[in-house]
Amino acid sequence: MTKEILLLLLVLGLMTTASGYAEEDREGAAERRGAVAEDQQSERGRRRNRRGQVGVKDPAEFRAEGGEVFSGPQRGEKLIGFKAVELAGDNQGKTIDPIAVADGRPQIILLQDGNGVAIRGLFGIVDAIGKIDEKTDQDLHVSCVFLADDPNEIRSRFGRVFPALMERGIDVIAVSADGRDGPGALGLDRTVSQTIILANQGEVTRNFVAPQGFLYVDPHVMGGVAELVSEDRETVAGWLAAARETQERMRMRRGNERQAESSNRFRQKLGELVRAGKISREEAAELMQLAFPAENSRRQQR
């Protein structure tokens, strides 16, 4: 094959695949942003994240990084209501009590500062909770309450992701009326970036502390959620695995559709070049084989 033909292949390949890559990049933006902070978590967590697996373990075995840390009410204690201002949704700007709005339902409250790690990890946590919520008969209520002295800073930094988080199942996104220290009645540790409280009928069932925020879905937290909805950990693990397989199939199908679209555009362009007399049919066939070898191999096997 001549240098001219090779150059043509390169140019046409870039023309036909650029739009597909751009779309793929947009869809994967959230995952790549989360990967930036991988070095702040354990190697085991990184391996689990790459495999896309979400484990479900005994919540009693949870250990915070850096040793035992207490932040917020502990298991068996009553949740005390507090004031927060909603940052998203139909009630944006309204002062509410995140405990009261759950109305006694099983609830998950994520109390966190503006740490970027916790924000990136929030997507994975909420996705996993949403998959459990779809399967269980329980009606989970999920709140994310930011701890910040300046609510406007939270809006400006993270406001663009609030709609996506609510689509994933967060019922309330708000900022504490008590600033970075949070509600005094909750007894939060100011040095802790993220505290996750699970409760039912206003009583705490589990408390998880992440001094730097959870970048990945912690399997013990998922075990706590399984406990909250009165399901075996094995059952919940099966739900999450099945949901993951479904997502993978959908992702592969989208990839195949983009590949087919690029292939068709490439074939049409080659046809135009053949009709214009710039390349021969044999050269067009060779270019098609080089650009999309897998597709041509499948065609030959039929």
PDB file of N, CA and C in Angstrom, residues 16-54:
ATOM      1  N   THR A  16     -14.037   9.930  10.875  1.00  0.00           N
ATOM      2  CA  THR A  16     -15.210   9.114  11.173  1.00  0.00           C
ATOM      3  C   THR A  16     -15.336   8.746  12.635  1.00  0.00           C
ATOM      4  N   THR A  17     -14.241   8.774  13.379  1.00  0.00           N
ATOM      5  CA  THR A  17     -14.310   8.340  14.773  1.00  0.00           C
ATOM      6  C   THR A  17     -14.330   9.474  15.764  1.00  0.00           C
ATOM      7  N   ALA A  18     -14.029  10.693  15.336  1.00  0.00           N
ATOM      8  CA  ALA A  18     -13.925  11.810  16.286  1.00  0.00           C
ATOM      9  C   ALA A  18     -15.214  12.032  17.046  1.00  0.00           C
ATOM     10  N   SER A  19     -16.353  12.033  16.319  1.00  0.00           N
ATOM     11  CA  SER A  19     -17.615  12.304  16.994  1.00  0.00           C
ATOM     12  C   SER A  19     -17.964  11.207  17.980  1.00  0.00           C
ATOM     13  N   GLY A  20     -17.632   9.955  17.635  1.00  0.00           N
ATOM     14  CA  GLY A  20     -17.903   8.858  18.554  1.00  0.00           C
ATOM     15  C   GLY A  20     -17.098   8.975  19.821  1.00  0.00           C
ATOM     16  N   TYR A  21     -15.814   9.332  19.669  1.00  0.00           N
ATOM     17  CA  TYR A  21     -14.982   9.497  20.849  1.00  0.00           C
ATOM     18  C   TYR A  21     -15.463  10.651  21.712  1.00  0.00           C
ATOM     19  N   ALA A  22     -15.916  11.729  21.070  1.00  0.00           N
ATOM     20  CA  ALA A  22     -16.390  12.885  21.841  1.00  0.00           C
ATOM     21  C   ALA A  22     -17.582  12.500  22.694  1.00  0.00           C
ATOM     22  N   GLU A  23     -18.504  11.734  22.104  1.00  0.00           N
ATOM     23  CA  GLU A  23     -19.682  11.310  22.863  1.00  0.00           C
ATOM     24  C   GLU A  23     -19.279  10.408  24.012  1.00  0.00           C
ATOM     25  N   GLU A  24     -18.355   9.481  23.731  1.00  0.00           N
ATOM     26  CA  GLU A  24     -17.899   8.569  24.771  1.00  0.00           C
ATOM     27  C   GLU A  24     -17.229   9.330  25.901  1.00  0.00           C
ATOM     28  N   ASP A  25     -16.444  10.368  25.534  1.00  0.00           N
ATOM     29  CA  ASP A  25     -15.774  11.173  26.553  1.00  0.00           C
ATOM     30  C   ASP A  25     -16.774  11.869  27.451  1.00  0.00           C
ATOM     31  N   ARG A  26     -17.849  12.384  26.875  1.00  0.00           N
ATOM     32  CA  ARG A  26     -18.846  13.066  27.693  1.00  0.00           C
ATOM     33  C   ARG A  26     -19.489  12.096  28.664  1.00  0.00           C
ATOM     34  N   GLU A  27     -19.801  10.889  28.185  1.00  0.00           N
ATOM     35  CA  GLU A  27     -20.456   9.914  29.042  1.00  0.00           C
ATOM     36  C   GLU A  27     -19.538   9.456  30.171  1.00  0.00           C
ATOM     37  N   GLY A  28     -18.219   9.424  29.899  1.00  0.00           N
ATOM     38  CA  GLY A  28     -17.298   8.926  30.915  1.00  0.00           C
ATOM     39  C   GLY A  28     -16.644  10.000  31.743  1.00  0.00           C
ATOM     40  N   ALA A  29     -17.085  11.246  31.609  1.00  0.00           N
ATOM     41  CA  ALA A  29     -16.426  12.358  32.311  1.00  0.00           C
ATOM     42  C   ALA A  29     -16.456  12.180  33.816  1.00  0.00           C
ATOM     43  N   ALA A  30     -17.598  11.768  34.355  1.00  0.00           N
ATOM     44  CA  ALA A  30     -17.707  11.634  35.812  1.00  0.00           C
ATOM     45  C   ALA A  30     -16.739  10.583  36.339  1.00  0.00           C
ATOM     46  N   GLU A  31     -16.609   9.435  35.597  1.00  0.00           N
ATOM     47  CA  GLU A  31     -15.697   8.392  36.051  1.00  0.00           C
ATOM     48  C   GLU A  31     -14.241   8.863  36.031  1.00  0.00           C
ATOM     49  N   ARG A  32     -13.864   9.614  34.981  1.00  0.00           N
ATOM     50  CA  ARG A  32     -12.478  10.067  34.895  1.00  0.00           C
ATOM     51  C   ARG A  32     -12.155  11.088  35.970  1.00  0.00           C
ATOM     52  N   ARG A  33     -13.127  11.961  36.279  1.00  0.00           N
ATOM     53  CA  ARG A  33     -12.873  12.934  37.338  1.00  0.00           C
ATOM     54  C   ARG A  33     -12.665  12.220  38.665  1.00  0.00           C
ATOM     55  N   GLY A  34     -13.427  11.144  38.882  1.00  0.00           N
ATOM     56  CA  GLY A  34     -13.257  10.406  40.123  1.00  0.00           C
ATOM     57  C   GLY A  34     -11.903   9.729  40.201  1.00  0.00           C
ATOM     58  N   ALA A  35     -11.371   9.305  39.054  1.00  0.00           N
ATOM     59  CA  ALA A  35     -10.094   8.598  39.041  1.00  0.00           C
ATOM     60  C   ALA A  35      -8.919   9.492  39.405  1.00  0.00           C
ATOM     61  N   VAL A  36      -9.084  10.804  39.278  1.00  0.00           N
ATOM     62  CA  VAL A  36      -7.990  11.735  39.578  1.00  0.00           C
ATOM     63  C   VAL A  36      -7.509  11.581  41.011  1.00  0.00           C
ATOM     64  N   ALA A  37      -8.431  11.239  41.916  1.00  0.00           N
ATOM     65  CA  ALA A  37      -8.078  11.168  43.337  1.00  0.00           C
ATOM     66  C   ALA A  37      -7.842   9.739  43.815  1.00  0.00           C
ATOM     67  N   GLU A  38      -7.547   8.817  42.911  1.00  0.00           N
ATOM     68  CA  GLU A  38      -7.389   7.415  43.307  1.00  0.00           C
ATOM     69  C   GLU A  38      -6.276   7.208  44.326  1.00  0.00           C
ATOM     70  N   ASP A  39      -5.210   7.998  44.248  1.00  0.00           N
ATOM     71  CA  ASP A  39      -4.086   7.786  45.137  1.00  0.00           C
ATOM     72  C   ASP A  39      -4.400   8.143  46.578  1.00  0.00           C
ATOM     73  N   GLN A  40      -5.595   8.646  46.844  1.00  0.00           N
ATOM     74  CA  GLN A  40      -5.972   8.992  48.199  1.00  0.00           C
ATOM     75  C   GLN A  40      -6.729   7.860  48.885  1.00  0.00           C
ATOM     76  N   GLN A  41      -6.915   6.768  48.206  1.00  0.00           N
ATOM     77  CA  GLN A  41      -7.605   5.622  48.782  1.00  0.00           C
ATOM     78  C   GLN A  41      -6.696   4.401  48.699  1.00  0.00           C
ATOM     79  N   SER A  42      -7.116   3.300  49.324  1.00  0.00           N
ATOM     80  CA  SER A  42      -6.301   2.094  49.384  1.00  0.00           C
ATOM     81  C   SER A  42      -6.214   1.411  48.027  1.00  0.00           C
ATOM     82  N   GLU A  43      -5.159   0.605  47.838  1.00  0.00           N
ATOM     83  CA  GLU A  43      -4.985  -0.139  46.590  1.00  0.00           C
ATOM     84  C   GLU A  43      -6.132  -1.121  46.394  1.00  0.00           C
ATOM     85  N   ARG A  44      -6.620  -1.686  47.482  1.00  0.00           N
ATOM     86  CA  ARG A  44      -7.753  -2.598  47.369  1.00  0.00           C
ATOM     87  C   ARG A  44      -8.978  -1.881  46.831  1.00  0.00           C
ATOM     88  N   GLY A  45      -9.190  -0.671  47.289  1.00  0.00           N
ATOM     89  CA  GLY A  45     -10.312   0.121  46.796  1.00  0.00           C
ATOM     90  C   GLY A  45     -10.158   0.433  45.326  1.00  0.00           C
ATOM     91  N   ARG A  46      -8.929   0.719  44.874  1.00  0.00           N
ATOM     92  CA  ARG A  46      -8.698   1.017  43.460  1.00  0.00           C
ATOM     93  C   ARG A  46      -8.978  -0.204  42.587  1.00  0.00           C
ATOM     94  N   ARG A  47      -8.536  -1.381  43.055  1.00  0.00           N
ATOM     95  CA  ARG A  47      -8.784  -2.586  42.267  1.00  0.00           C
ATOM     96  C   ARG A  47     -10.283  -2.856  42.150  1.00  0.00           C
ATOM     97  N   ARG A  48     -10.984  -2.685  43.264  1.00  0.00           N
ATOM     98  CA  ARG A  48     -12.424  -2.921  43.256  1.00  0.00           C
ATOM     99  C   ARG A  48     -13.121  -1.955  42.315  1.00  0.00           C
ATOM    100  N   ASN A  49     -12.675  -0.698  42.306  1.00  0.00           N
ATOM    101  CA  ASN A  49     -13.295   0.305  41.445  1.00  0.00           C
ATOM    102  C   ASN A  49     -13.070  -0.016  39.977  1.00  0.00           C
ATOM    103  N   ARG A  50     -11.845  -0.483  39.632  1.00  0.00           N
ATOM    104  CA  ARG A  50     -11.559  -0.797  38.234  1.00  0.00           C
ATOM    105  C   ARG A  50     -12.419  -1.959  37.750  1.00  0.00           C
ATOM    106  N   ARG A  51     -12.686  -2.919  38.644  1.00  0.00           N
ATOM    107  CA  ARG A  51     -13.513  -4.052  38.253  1.00  0.00           C
ATOM    108  C   ARG A  51     -14.990  -3.691  38.220  1.00  0.00           C
ATOM    109  N   GLY A  52     -15.315  -2.538  38.815  1.00  0.00           N
ATOM    110  CA  GLY A  52     -16.704  -2.121  38.834  1.00  0.00           C
ATOM    111  C   GLY A  52     -17.541  -2.899  39.826  1.00  0.00           C
ATOM    112  N   GLN A  53     -16.908  -3.582  40.776  1.00  0.00           N
ATOM    113  CA  GLN A  53     -17.624  -4.395  41.733  1.00  0.00           C
ATOM    114  C   GLN A  53     -17.965  -3.590  42.977  1.00  0.00           C
ATOM    115  N   VAL A  54     -19.151  -3.825  43.509  1.00  0.00           N
ATOM    116  CA  VAL A  54     -19.565  -3.205  44.760  1.00  0.00           C
ATOM    117  C   VAL A  54     -19.832  -4.320  45.753  1.00  0.00           C
TER     118      VAL A  54
END
